[in-house]
Amino acid sequence: MLEDEFCDILRKASRGTGLDAQTLAARSGLSAHDIAHWSKGEGAPPEHAARALAKLLGLDPGKLAD
């Protein structure tokens, strides 16, 4: 069974909300560089960053952080 990785969820939610890495960075205080890497599947964010992104993307922070 296939499951979405963090990068898949981030890309889909970003597309769905119309929020790019620059906007997410400005609104979350996170690095646009880091967000771009995470969206490419290059590593995963620490829990606090995943929770911050989830709030902006309309996702459940606990589930995304897990």
Tab-separated table of N, CA and C in Angstrom:
chain	number	residue	atom	x	y	z
A	1	MET	N	0.840	-1.175	0.000
A	1	MET	CA	0.000	0.000	0.000
A	1	MET	C	0.890	1.245	0.000
A	2	LEU	N	0.584	2.161	-0.872
A	2	LEU	CA	1.356	3.400	-0.956
A	2	LEU	C	0.815	4.430	0.026
A	3	GLU	N	1.729	5.148	0.637
A	3	GLU	CA	1.341	6.225	1.531
A	3	GLU	C	2.103	7.468	1.119
A	4	ASP	N	1.491	8.612	1.342
A	4	ASP	CA	2.156	9.861	1.038
A	4	ASP	C	3.263	10.119	2.050
A	5	GLU	N	4.376	10.594	1.561
A	5	GLU	CA	5.488	11.049	2.395
A	5	GLU	C	5.212	12.510	2.768
A	6	PHE	N	6.001	13.026	3.695
A	6	PHE	CA	5.823	14.419	4.104
A	6	PHE	C	5.871	15.350	2.897
A	7	CYS	N	6.828	15.114	1.995
A	7	CYS	CA	6.980	15.993	0.832
A	7	CYS	C	5.721	15.985	-0.044
A	8	ASP	N	5.092	14.825	-0.198
A	8	ASP	CA	3.872	14.727	-1.005
A	8	ASP	C	2.747	15.553	-0.386
A	9	ILE	N	2.602	15.420	0.912
A	9	ILE	CA	1.555	16.150	1.623
A	9	ILE	C	1.809	17.648	1.536
A	10	LEU	N	3.057	18.049	1.737
A	10	LEU	CA	3.408	19.470	1.686
A	10	LEU	C	3.118	20.046	0.299
A	11	ARG	N	3.534	19.348	-0.747
A	11	ARG	CA	3.301	19.844	-2.111
A	11	ARG	C	1.808	19.948	-2.424
A	12	LYS	N	1.058	18.898	-2.086
A	12	LYS	CA	-0.381	18.898	-2.385
A	12	LYS	C	-1.118	19.981	-1.610
A	13	ALA	N	-0.809	20.116	-0.336
A	13	ALA	CA	-1.484	21.120	0.485
A	13	ALA	C	-1.090	22.531	0.054
A	14	SER	N	0.164	22.708	-0.312
A	14	SER	CA	0.612	24.026	-0.792
A	14	SER	C	-0.120	24.409	-2.069
A	15	ARG	N	-0.210	23.453	-2.971
A	15	ARG	CA	-0.923	23.690	-4.228
A	15	ARG	C	-2.391	23.997	-3.951
A	16	GLY	N	-2.984	23.234	-3.068
A	16	GLY	CA	-4.403	23.409	-2.758
A	16	GLY	C	-4.727	24.738	-2.091
A	17	THR	N	-3.801	25.238	-1.298
A	17	THR	CA	-4.038	26.512	-0.612
A	17	THR	C	-3.462	27.698	-1.370
A	18	GLY	N	-2.656	27.418	-2.380
A	18	GLY	CA	-2.032	28.491	-3.154
A	18	GLY	C	-0.895	29.177	-2.405
A	19	LEU	N	-0.301	28.471	-1.442
A	19	LEU	CA	0.792	29.048	-0.653
A	19	LEU	C	2.115	28.423	-1.090
A	20	ASP	N	3.008	29.242	-1.646
A	20	ASP	CA	4.318	28.730	-2.046
A	20	ASP	C	5.294	28.791	-0.877
A	21	ALA	N	6.510	28.311	-1.105
A	21	ALA	CA	7.510	28.253	-0.040
A	21	ALA	C	7.808	29.632	0.535
A	22	GLN	N	7.866	30.634	-0.306
A	22	GLN	CA	8.154	31.992	0.166
A	22	GLN	C	7.054	32.497	1.099
A	23	THR	N	5.816	32.278	0.721
A	23	THR	CA	4.689	32.716	1.538
A	23	THR	C	4.621	31.934	2.841
A	24	LEU	N	4.810	30.623	2.747
A	24	LEU	CA	4.812	29.803	3.959
A	24	LEU	C	5.916	30.262	4.909
A	25	ALA	N	7.070	30.565	4.359
A	25	ALA	CA	8.189	31.027	5.184
A	25	ALA	C	7.862	32.347	5.866
A	26	ALA	N	7.313	33.269	5.109
A	26	ALA	CA	6.982	34.584	5.668
A	26	ALA	C	5.945	34.480	6.782
A	27	ARG	N	4.995	33.601	6.618
A	27	ARG	CA	3.914	33.465	7.606
A	27	ARG	C	4.273	32.579	8.797
A	28	SER	N	5.261	31.704	8.620
A	28	SER	CA	5.604	30.768	9.699
A	28	SER	C	6.888	31.120	10.434
A	29	GLY	N	7.712	31.950	9.812
A	29	GLY	CA	9.008	32.250	10.402
A	29	GLY	C	10.057	31.194	10.094
A	30	LEU	N	9.698	30.222	9.265
A	30	LEU	CA	10.636	29.182	8.860
A	30	LEU	C	11.404	29.639	7.630
A	31	SER	N	12.440	28.939	7.290
A	31	SER	CA	13.259	29.260	6.131
A	31	SER	C	12.606	28.759	4.841
A	32	ALA	N	12.514	29.641	3.843
A	32	ALA	CA	11.989	29.228	2.538
A	32	ALA	C	12.886	28.154	1.931
A	33	HIS	N	14.166	28.257	2.173
A	33	HIS	CA	15.135	27.265	1.693
A	33	HIS	C	14.807	25.880	2.273
A	34	ASP	N	14.557	25.832	3.581
A	34	ASP	CA	14.211	24.554	4.221
A	34	ASP	C	12.898	24.009	3.688
A	35	ILE	N	11.903	24.863	3.557
A	35	ILE	CA	10.595	24.432	3.063
A	35	ILE	C	10.721	23.863	1.649
A	36	ALA	N	11.503	24.513	0.808
A	36	ALA	CA	11.717	24.025	-0.558
A	36	ALA	C	12.381	22.646	-0.539
A	37	HIS	N	13.358	22.464	0.342
A	37	HIS	CA	14.015	21.153	0.444
A	37	HIS	C	13.035	20.087	0.913
A	38	TRP	N	12.236	20.402	1.928
A	38	TRP	CA	11.266	19.427	2.432
A	38	TRP	C	10.265	19.046	1.352
A	39	SER	N	9.875	20.020	0.518
A	39	SER	CA	8.895	19.723	-0.538
A	39	SER	C	9.490	18.846	-1.636
A	40	LYS	N	10.820	18.784	-1.708
A	40	LYS	CA	11.504	17.920	-2.680
A	40	LYS	C	11.835	16.553	-2.091
A	41	GLY	N	11.476	16.350	-0.826
A	41	GLY	CA	11.765	15.077	-0.185
A	41	GLY	C	13.161	14.997	0.393
A	42	GLU	N	13.802	16.139	0.507
A	42	GLU	CA	15.160	16.205	1.062
A	42	GLU	C	15.072	16.463	2.563
A	43	GLY	N	14.889	15.400	3.301
A	43	GLY	CA	14.758	15.513	4.747
A	43	GLY	C	13.331	15.820	5.160
A	44	ALA	N	13.156	15.922	6.447
A	44	ALA	CA	11.842	16.237	7.011
A	44	ALA	C	12.034	17.278	8.108
A	45	PRO	N	11.030	18.093	8.327
A	45	PRO	CA	11.159	19.158	9.321
A	45	PRO	C	11.080	18.631	10.748
A	46	PRO	N	11.625	19.400	11.674
A	46	PRO	CA	11.408	19.048	13.084
A	46	PRO	C	9.928	19.238	13.423
A	47	GLU	N	9.516	18.676	14.533
A	47	GLU	CA	8.102	18.698	14.905
A	47	GLU	C	7.517	20.107	14.937
A	48	HIS	N	8.222	21.069	15.528
A	48	HIS	CA	7.663	22.424	15.633
A	48	HIS	C	7.421	23.034	14.249
A	49	ALA	N	8.300	22.739	13.295
A	49	ALA	CA	8.141	23.273	11.946
A	49	ALA	C	6.967	22.607	11.230
A	50	ALA	N	6.833	21.298	11.390
A	50	ALA	CA	5.712	20.584	10.768
A	50	ALA	C	4.388	21.104	11.309
A	51	ARG	N	4.339	21.355	12.602
A	51	ARG	CA	3.106	21.882	13.207
A	51	ARG	C	2.793	23.282	12.694
A	52	ALA	N	3.807	24.115	12.547
A	52	ALA	CA	3.598	25.471	12.037
A	52	ALA	C	3.074	25.432	10.602
A	53	LEU	N	3.652	24.580	9.785
A	53	LEU	CA	3.202	24.456	8.395
A	53	LEU	C	1.784	23.907	8.327
A	54	ALA	N	1.479	22.938	9.155
A	54	ALA	CA	0.142	22.338	9.155
A	54	ALA	C	-0.929	23.379	9.416
A	55	LYS	N	-0.694	24.253	10.373
A	55	LYS	CA	-1.682	25.293	10.701
A	55	LYS	C	-1.947	26.176	9.497
A	56	LEU	N	-0.899	26.548	8.782
A	56	LEU	CA	-1.056	27.416	7.609
A	56	LEU	C	-1.728	26.700	6.446
A	57	LEU	N	-1.532	25.391	6.375
A	57	LEU	CA	-2.057	24.623	5.251
A	57	LEU	C	-3.420	23.993	5.540
A	58	GLY	N	-3.962	24.250	6.721
A	58	GLY	CA	-5.269	23.712	7.061
A	58	GLY	C	-5.247	22.221	7.355
A	59	LEU	N	-4.115	21.728	7.835
A	59	LEU	CA	-3.961	20.314	8.161
A	59	LEU	C	-3.919	20.117	9.673
A	60	ASP	N	-4.127	18.895	10.108
A	60	ASP	CA	-4.051	18.579	11.524
A	60	ASP	C	-2.572	18.595	11.944
A	61	PRO	N	-2.179	19.507	12.845
A	61	PRO	CA	-0.765	19.618	13.229
A	61	PRO	C	-0.192	18.343	13.816
A	62	GLY	N	-0.945	17.652	14.668
A	62	GLY	CA	-0.451	16.429	15.283
A	62	GLY	C	-0.215	15.329	14.270
A	63	LYS	N	-1.136	15.173	13.335
A	63	LYS	CA	-0.998	14.125	12.325
A	63	LYS	C	0.170	14.418	11.376
A	64	LEU	N	0.321	15.671	10.982
A	64	LEU	CA	1.410	15.998	10.080
A	64	LEU	C	2.759	15.833	10.773
A	65	ALA	N	2.834	16.216	12.015
A	65	ALA	CA	4.091	16.095	12.761
A	65	ALA	C	4.475	14.626	12.968
A	66	ASP	N	3.479	13.767	13.073
A	66	ASP	CA	3.767	12.338	13.251
A	66	ASP	C	4.334	11.782	11.964
